[in-house]
């Protein structure tokens, strides 16, 4: 009889302990939403659109790009400034296209996040030093005609982007874009060419087997 009572008591204690321990395996609705494919689609399209428009506004206007870089008063070698003036807009346009169509998404996310970190650091140091300068993220004194047309098509948002200063608002915006890049790296997206490539590779592997 004592053994039965001891067993019953142990079972009751065990049940109470089990009920008091929170279920760690249960995922929250917010986490479920963020790890779904549709939020990453939004991150991909927004980040891709921003990079594409930003790069297009500065494409083939290297002197404007050069002046924007020099305005930050960062001691960079002149040859590096020249390379950035020509190459950075091309890189931004390429990243924008890759993200918009969903090609090499994780690689694009890594590169775009790295660029955004550099941009954020440059803007932050300019703001902390009290430099009253334009961001230069979407063109400057001279802007590529196609890029300018896209910016103007955005209405008030385009006007804000074209005239924004290097300051707290721009820093916050860039941090959001950094989080989007991290989001894209860790969570698969949808409606992307990468998905078609994965299916094609899977079919080929099954045929070979």
mmCIF file of C-alpha atoms in Angstrom:
data_model
loop_
_atom_site.group_PDB
_atom_site.id
_atom_site.type_symbol
_atom_site.label_atom_id
_atom_site.label_comp_id
_atom_site.label_asym_id
_atom_site.label_seq_id
_atom_site.Cartn_x
_atom_site.Cartn_y
_atom_site.Cartn_z
ATOM 1 C CA UNK A 1 0.000 0.000 0.000
ATOM 2 C CA UNK A 2 2.879 2.389 0.857
ATOM 3 C CA UNK A 3 4.493 1.658 -2.488
ATOM 4 C CA UNK A 4 1.252 2.576 -4.274
ATOM 5 C CA UNK A 5 0.968 5.816 -2.314
ATOM 6 C CA UNK A 6 4.621 6.684 -3.020
ATOM 7 C CA UNK A 7 4.149 6.048 -6.718
ATOM 8 C CA UNK A 8 0.981 8.143 -6.827
ATOM 9 C CA UNK A 9 2.705 10.968 -4.974
ATOM 10 C CA UNK A 10 5.659 10.907 -7.364
ATOM 11 C CA UNK A 11 3.306 10.971 -10.349
ATOM 12 C CA UNK A 12 1.481 13.985 -8.946
ATOM 13 C CA UNK A 13 4.720 15.832 -8.286
ATOM 14 C CA UNK A 14 5.951 14.987 -11.771
ATOM 15 C CA UNK A 15 2.737 16.281 -13.341
ATOM 16 C CA UNK A 16 2.942 19.538 -11.360
ATOM 17 C CA UNK A 17 6.561 20.073 -12.434
ATOM 18 C CA UNK A 18 5.698 19.338 -16.060
ATOM 19 C CA UNK A 19 2.820 21.827 -15.967
ATOM 20 C CA UNK A 20 5.028 24.511 -14.377
ATOM 21 C CA UNK A 21 7.676 24.270 -17.130
ATOM 22 C CA UNK A 22 6.746 26.455 -20.141
ATOM 23 C CA UNK A 23 6.587 24.784 -23.521
ATOM 24 C CA UNK A 24 9.765 25.887 -25.277
ATOM 25 C CA UNK A 25 8.873 24.173 -28.529
ATOM 26 C CA UNK A 26 5.821 26.364 -29.123
ATOM 27 C CA UNK A 27 6.641 29.131 -31.586
ATOM 28 C CA UNK A 28 5.148 32.608 -31.381
ATOM 29 C CA UNK A 29 2.865 34.009 -34.100
ATOM 30 C CA UNK A 30 5.332 36.838 -34.771
ATOM 31 C CA UNK A 31 8.164 34.374 -35.326
ATOM 32 C CA UNK A 32 5.972 32.232 -37.559
ATOM 33 C CA UNK A 33 5.099 35.300 -39.612
ATOM 34 C CA UNK A 34 8.685 36.560 -39.960
ATOM 35 C CA UNK A 35 9.989 33.134 -40.934
ATOM 36 C CA UNK A 36 7.371 32.773 -43.655
ATOM 37 C CA UNK A 37 8.161 33.348 -47.338
ATOM 38 C CA UNK A 38 5.923 36.375 -47.891
ATOM 39 C CA UNK A 39 7.652 38.801 -45.479
ATOM 40 C CA UNK A 40 10.954 37.965 -47.178
ATOM 41 C CA UNK A 41 9.303 38.740 -50.510
ATOM 42 C CA UNK A 42 8.564 42.230 -49.166
ATOM 43 C CA UNK A 43 12.141 42.600 -47.892
ATOM 44 C CA UNK A 44 13.514 41.423 -51.227
ATOM 45 C CA UNK A 45 11.414 43.753 -53.368
ATOM 46 C CA UNK A 46 11.966 46.800 -51.149
ATOM 47 C CA UNK A 47 15.712 46.264 -50.836
ATOM 48 C CA UNK A 48 16.038 45.422 -54.517
ATOM 49 C CA UNK A 49 14.013 48.452 -55.567
ATOM 50 C CA UNK A 50 16.027 50.804 -53.380
ATOM 51 C CA UNK A 51 19.356 49.510 -54.687
ATOM 52 C CA UNK A 52 18.195 49.579 -58.303
ATOM 53 C CA UNK A 53 16.897 53.156 -58.140
ATOM 54 C CA UNK A 54 19.861 54.407 -56.086
ATOM 55 C CA UNK A 55 22.344 52.890 -58.518
ATOM 56 C CA UNK A 56 20.480 54.091 -61.596
ATOM 57 C CA UNK A 57 20.401 57.717 -60.410
ATOM 58 C CA UNK A 58 24.215 57.705 -60.132
ATOM 59 C CA UNK A 59 24.976 55.644 -63.236
ATOM 60 C CA UNK A 60 27.220 57.356 -65.838
ATOM 61 C CA UNK A 61 27.569 60.518 -63.741
ATOM 62 C CA UNK A 62 30.911 59.756 -62.046
ATOM 63 C CA UNK A 63 31.761 63.368 -61.197
ATOM 64 C CA UNK A 64 28.552 63.771 -59.206
ATOM 65 C CA UNK A 65 29.254 60.508 -57.444
ATOM 66 C CA UNK A 66 32.810 61.628 -56.767
ATOM 67 C CA UNK A 67 31.652 64.895 -55.193
ATOM 68 C CA UNK A 68 29.141 63.008 -53.036
ATOM 69 C CA UNK A 69 31.901 60.755 -51.710
ATOM 70 C CA UNK A 70 34.292 63.652 -51.052
ATOM 71 C CA UNK A 71 31.564 65.538 -49.164
ATOM 72 C CA UNK A 72 31.809 62.977 -46.359
ATOM 73 C CA UNK A 73 35.415 64.088 -45.762
ATOM 74 C CA UNK A 74 36.695 60.558 -45.289
ATOM 75 C CA UNK A 75 40.419 60.259 -46.081
ATOM 76 C CA UNK A 76 40.271 57.826 -49.005
ATOM 77 C CA UNK A 77 42.887 57.380 -51.731
ATOM 78 C CA UNK A 78 41.974 59.240 -54.924
ATOM 79 C CA UNK A 79 42.143 56.057 -57.006
ATOM 80 C CA UNK A 80 39.633 54.362 -54.667
ATOM 81 C CA UNK A 81 37.274 57.326 -54.946
ATOM 82 C CA UNK A 82 37.515 57.103 -58.748
ATOM 83 C CA UNK A 83 36.782 53.360 -58.693
ATOM 84 C CA UNK A 84 33.800 53.859 -56.389
ATOM 85 C CA UNK A 85 32.455 56.699 -58.539
ATOM 86 C CA UNK A 86 32.211 54.394 -61.537
ATOM 87 C CA UNK A 87 31.802 50.949 -59.993
ATOM 88 C CA UNK A 88 29.451 51.500 -57.056
ATOM 89 C CA UNK A 89 26.404 52.515 -59.158
ATOM 90 C CA UNK A 90 26.936 49.486 -61.416
ATOM 91 C CA UNK A 91 27.130 47.217 -58.368
ATOM 92 C CA UNK A 92 23.981 48.737 -56.886
ATOM 93 C CA UNK A 93 22.022 48.302 -60.124
ATOM 94 C CA UNK A 94 23.202 44.695 -60.403
ATOM 95 C CA UNK A 95 22.254 43.903 -56.812
ATOM 96 C CA UNK A 96 18.878 45.550 -57.319
ATOM 97 C CA UNK A 97 18.130 43.420 -60.380
ATOM 98 C CA UNK A 98 19.249 40.215 -58.671
ATOM 99 C CA UNK A 99 17.058 40.930 -55.651
ATOM 100 C CA UNK A 100 14.028 41.970 -57.689
ATOM 101 C CA UNK A 101 14.061 38.795 -59.786
ATOM 102 C CA UNK A 102 15.194 36.597 -56.895
ATOM 103 C CA UNK A 103 18.496 35.420 -58.339
ATOM 104 C CA UNK A 104 21.422 34.567 -56.014
ATOM 105 C CA UNK A 105 19.331 35.979 -53.170
ATOM 106 C CA UNK A 106 21.577 34.956 -50.276
ATOM 107 C CA UNK A 107 24.724 36.240 -51.983
ATOM 108 C CA UNK A 108 22.938 39.475 -52.882
ATOM 109 C CA UNK A 109 21.738 39.776 -49.279
ATOM 110 C CA UNK A 110 25.297 39.455 -47.958
ATOM 111 C CA UNK A 111 26.713 42.050 -50.365
ATOM 112 C CA UNK A 112 23.841 44.498 -49.929
ATOM 113 C CA UNK A 113 24.012 44.191 -46.132
ATOM 114 C CA UNK A 114 27.751 44.831 -46.222
ATOM 115 C CA UNK A 115 27.239 47.933 -48.363
ATOM 116 C CA UNK A 116 24.494 49.206 -46.104
ATOM 117 C CA UNK A 117 26.768 48.808 -43.067
ATOM 118 C CA UNK A 118 29.449 50.871 -44.819
ATOM 119 C CA UNK A 119 26.913 53.510 -45.853
ATOM 120 C CA UNK A 120 25.527 53.671 -42.301
ATOM 121 C CA UNK A 121 28.986 54.143 -40.789
ATOM 122 C CA UNK A 122 29.814 56.896 -43.304
ATOM 123 C CA UNK A 123 26.554 58.741 -42.638
ATOM 124 C CA UNK A 124 26.909 58.334 -38.861
ATOM 125 C CA UNK A 125 30.404 59.810 -38.773
ATOM 126 C CA UNK A 126 29.290 62.729 -40.946
ATOM 127 C CA UNK A 127 26.342 63.421 -38.655
ATOM 128 C CA UNK A 128 28.438 63.173 -35.474
ATOM 129 C CA UNK A 129 30.965 65.594 -36.960
ATOM 130 C CA UNK A 130 28.209 68.065 -37.753
ATOM 131 C CA UNK A 131 28.584 67.941 -41.534
ATOM 132 C CA UNK A 132 25.508 69.450 -43.161
ATOM 133 C CA UNK A 133 25.573 67.470 -46.392
ATOM 134 C CA UNK A 134 23.134 65.667 -48.642
ATOM 135 C CA UNK A 135 23.083 61.909 -48.311
ATOM 136 C CA UNK A 136 23.887 61.523 -52.013
ATOM 137 C CA UNK A 137 22.225 58.116 -51.966
ATOM 138 C CA UNK A 138 19.915 58.967 -54.856
ATOM 139 C CA UNK A 139 21.976 61.222 -57.087
ATOM 140 C CA UNK A 140 23.140 64.757 -56.586
ATOM 141 C CA UNK A 141 23.682 67.885 -58.669
ATOM 142 C CA UNK A 142 23.616 65.807 -61.848
ATOM 143 C CA UNK A 143 21.483 62.683 -62.014
ATOM 144 C CA UNK A 144 21.031 59.954 -64.590
ATOM 145 C CA UNK A 145 17.893 60.784 -66.614
ATOM 146 C CA UNK A 146 16.311 57.341 -66.226
ATOM 147 C CA UNK A 147 17.031 57.278 -62.514
ATOM 148 C CA UNK A 148 15.628 60.768 -62.098
ATOM 149 C CA UNK A 149 12.434 59.712 -63.899
ATOM 150 C CA UNK A 150 11.984 56.791 -61.493
ATOM 151 C CA UNK A 151 12.576 59.017 -58.472
ATOM 152 C CA UNK A 152 10.080 61.583 -59.743
ATOM 153 C CA UNK A 153 7.542 58.792 -60.318
ATOM 154 C CA UNK A 154 7.622 58.095 -56.574
ATOM 155 C CA UNK A 155 6.126 61.523 -55.894
ATOM 156 C CA UNK A 156 6.736 62.969 -52.394
ATOM 157 C CA UNK A 157 8.738 59.885 -51.408
ATOM 158 C CA UNK A 158 11.062 60.421 -54.377
ATOM 159 C CA UNK A 159 11.472 64.086 -53.508
ATOM 160 C CA UNK A 160 12.413 63.169 -49.942
ATOM 161 C CA UNK A 161 14.922 60.543 -51.072
ATOM 162 C CA UNK A 162 16.577 62.919 -53.530
ATOM 163 C CA UNK A 163 17.015 65.697 -50.956
ATOM 164 C CA UNK A 164 17.570 63.836 -47.674
ATOM 165 C CA UNK A 165 20.434 64.884 -45.455
ATOM 166 C CA UNK A 166 23.014 62.683 -43.757
ATOM 167 C CA UNK A 167 21.413 62.422 -40.332
ATOM 168 C CA UNK A 168 19.445 60.295 -37.860
ATOM 169 C CA UNK A 169 16.525 59.575 -40.204
ATOM 170 C CA UNK A 170 18.857 58.244 -42.888
ATOM 171 C CA UNK A 171 20.720 56.156 -40.318
ATOM 172 C CA UNK A 172 17.465 54.589 -39.080
ATOM 173 C CA UNK A 173 16.395 53.903 -42.658
ATOM 174 C CA UNK A 174 19.681 52.170 -43.429
ATOM 175 C CA UNK A 175 19.478 50.064 -40.264
ATOM 176 C CA UNK A 176 16.056 48.855 -41.417
ATOM 177 C CA UNK A 177 17.587 47.894 -44.775
ATOM 178 C CA UNK A 178 20.376 46.032 -42.942
ATOM 179 C CA UNK A 179 17.752 44.032 -41.030
ATOM 180 C CA UNK A 180 16.022 43.252 -44.332
ATOM 181 C CA UNK A 181 19.299 41.922 -45.741
ATOM 182 C CA UNK A 182 19.825 39.715 -42.679
ATOM 183 C CA UNK A 183 16.209 38.561 -42.992
ATOM 184 C CA UNK A 184 16.785 37.525 -46.611
ATOM 185 C CA UNK A 185 19.938 35.625 -45.748
ATOM 186 C CA UNK A 186 18.321 33.426 -43.105
ATOM 187 C CA UNK A 187 14.750 32.997 -44.392
ATOM 188 C CA UNK A 188 13.871 31.633 -47.877
ATOM 189 C CA UNK A 189 11.842 33.878 -50.151
ATOM 190 C CA UNK A 190 9.107 33.126 -52.700
ATOM 191 C CA UNK A 191 8.452 33.892 -56.391
ATOM 192 C CA UNK A 192 12.198 33.888 -57.057
ATOM 193 C CA UNK A 193 14.327 32.520 -59.876
ATOM 194 C CA UNK A 194 16.353 30.722 -57.225
ATOM 195 C CA UNK A 195 13.287 28.558 -56.557
ATOM 196 C CA UNK A 196 13.146 27.554 -60.215
ATOM 197 C CA UNK A 197 16.855 26.805 -60.211
ATOM 198 C CA UNK A 198 16.459 24.582 -57.142
ATOM 199 C CA UNK A 199 13.584 22.666 -58.738
ATOM 200 C CA UNK A 200 15.556 22.222 -61.939
ATOM 201 C CA UNK A 201 18.567 20.879 -60.030
ATOM 202 C CA UNK A 202 16.313 18.519 -58.062
ATOM 203 C CA UNK A 203 14.757 17.154 -61.267
ATOM 204 C CA UNK A 204 18.191 16.604 -62.798
ATOM 205 C CA UNK A 205 19.369 14.708 -59.713
ATOM 206 C CA UNK A 206 16.267 12.502 -59.793
ATOM 207 C CA UNK A 207 16.804 11.742 -63.501
ATOM 208 C CA UNK A 208 20.436 10.815 -62.888
ATOM 209 C CA UNK A 209 19.423 8.436 -60.105
#
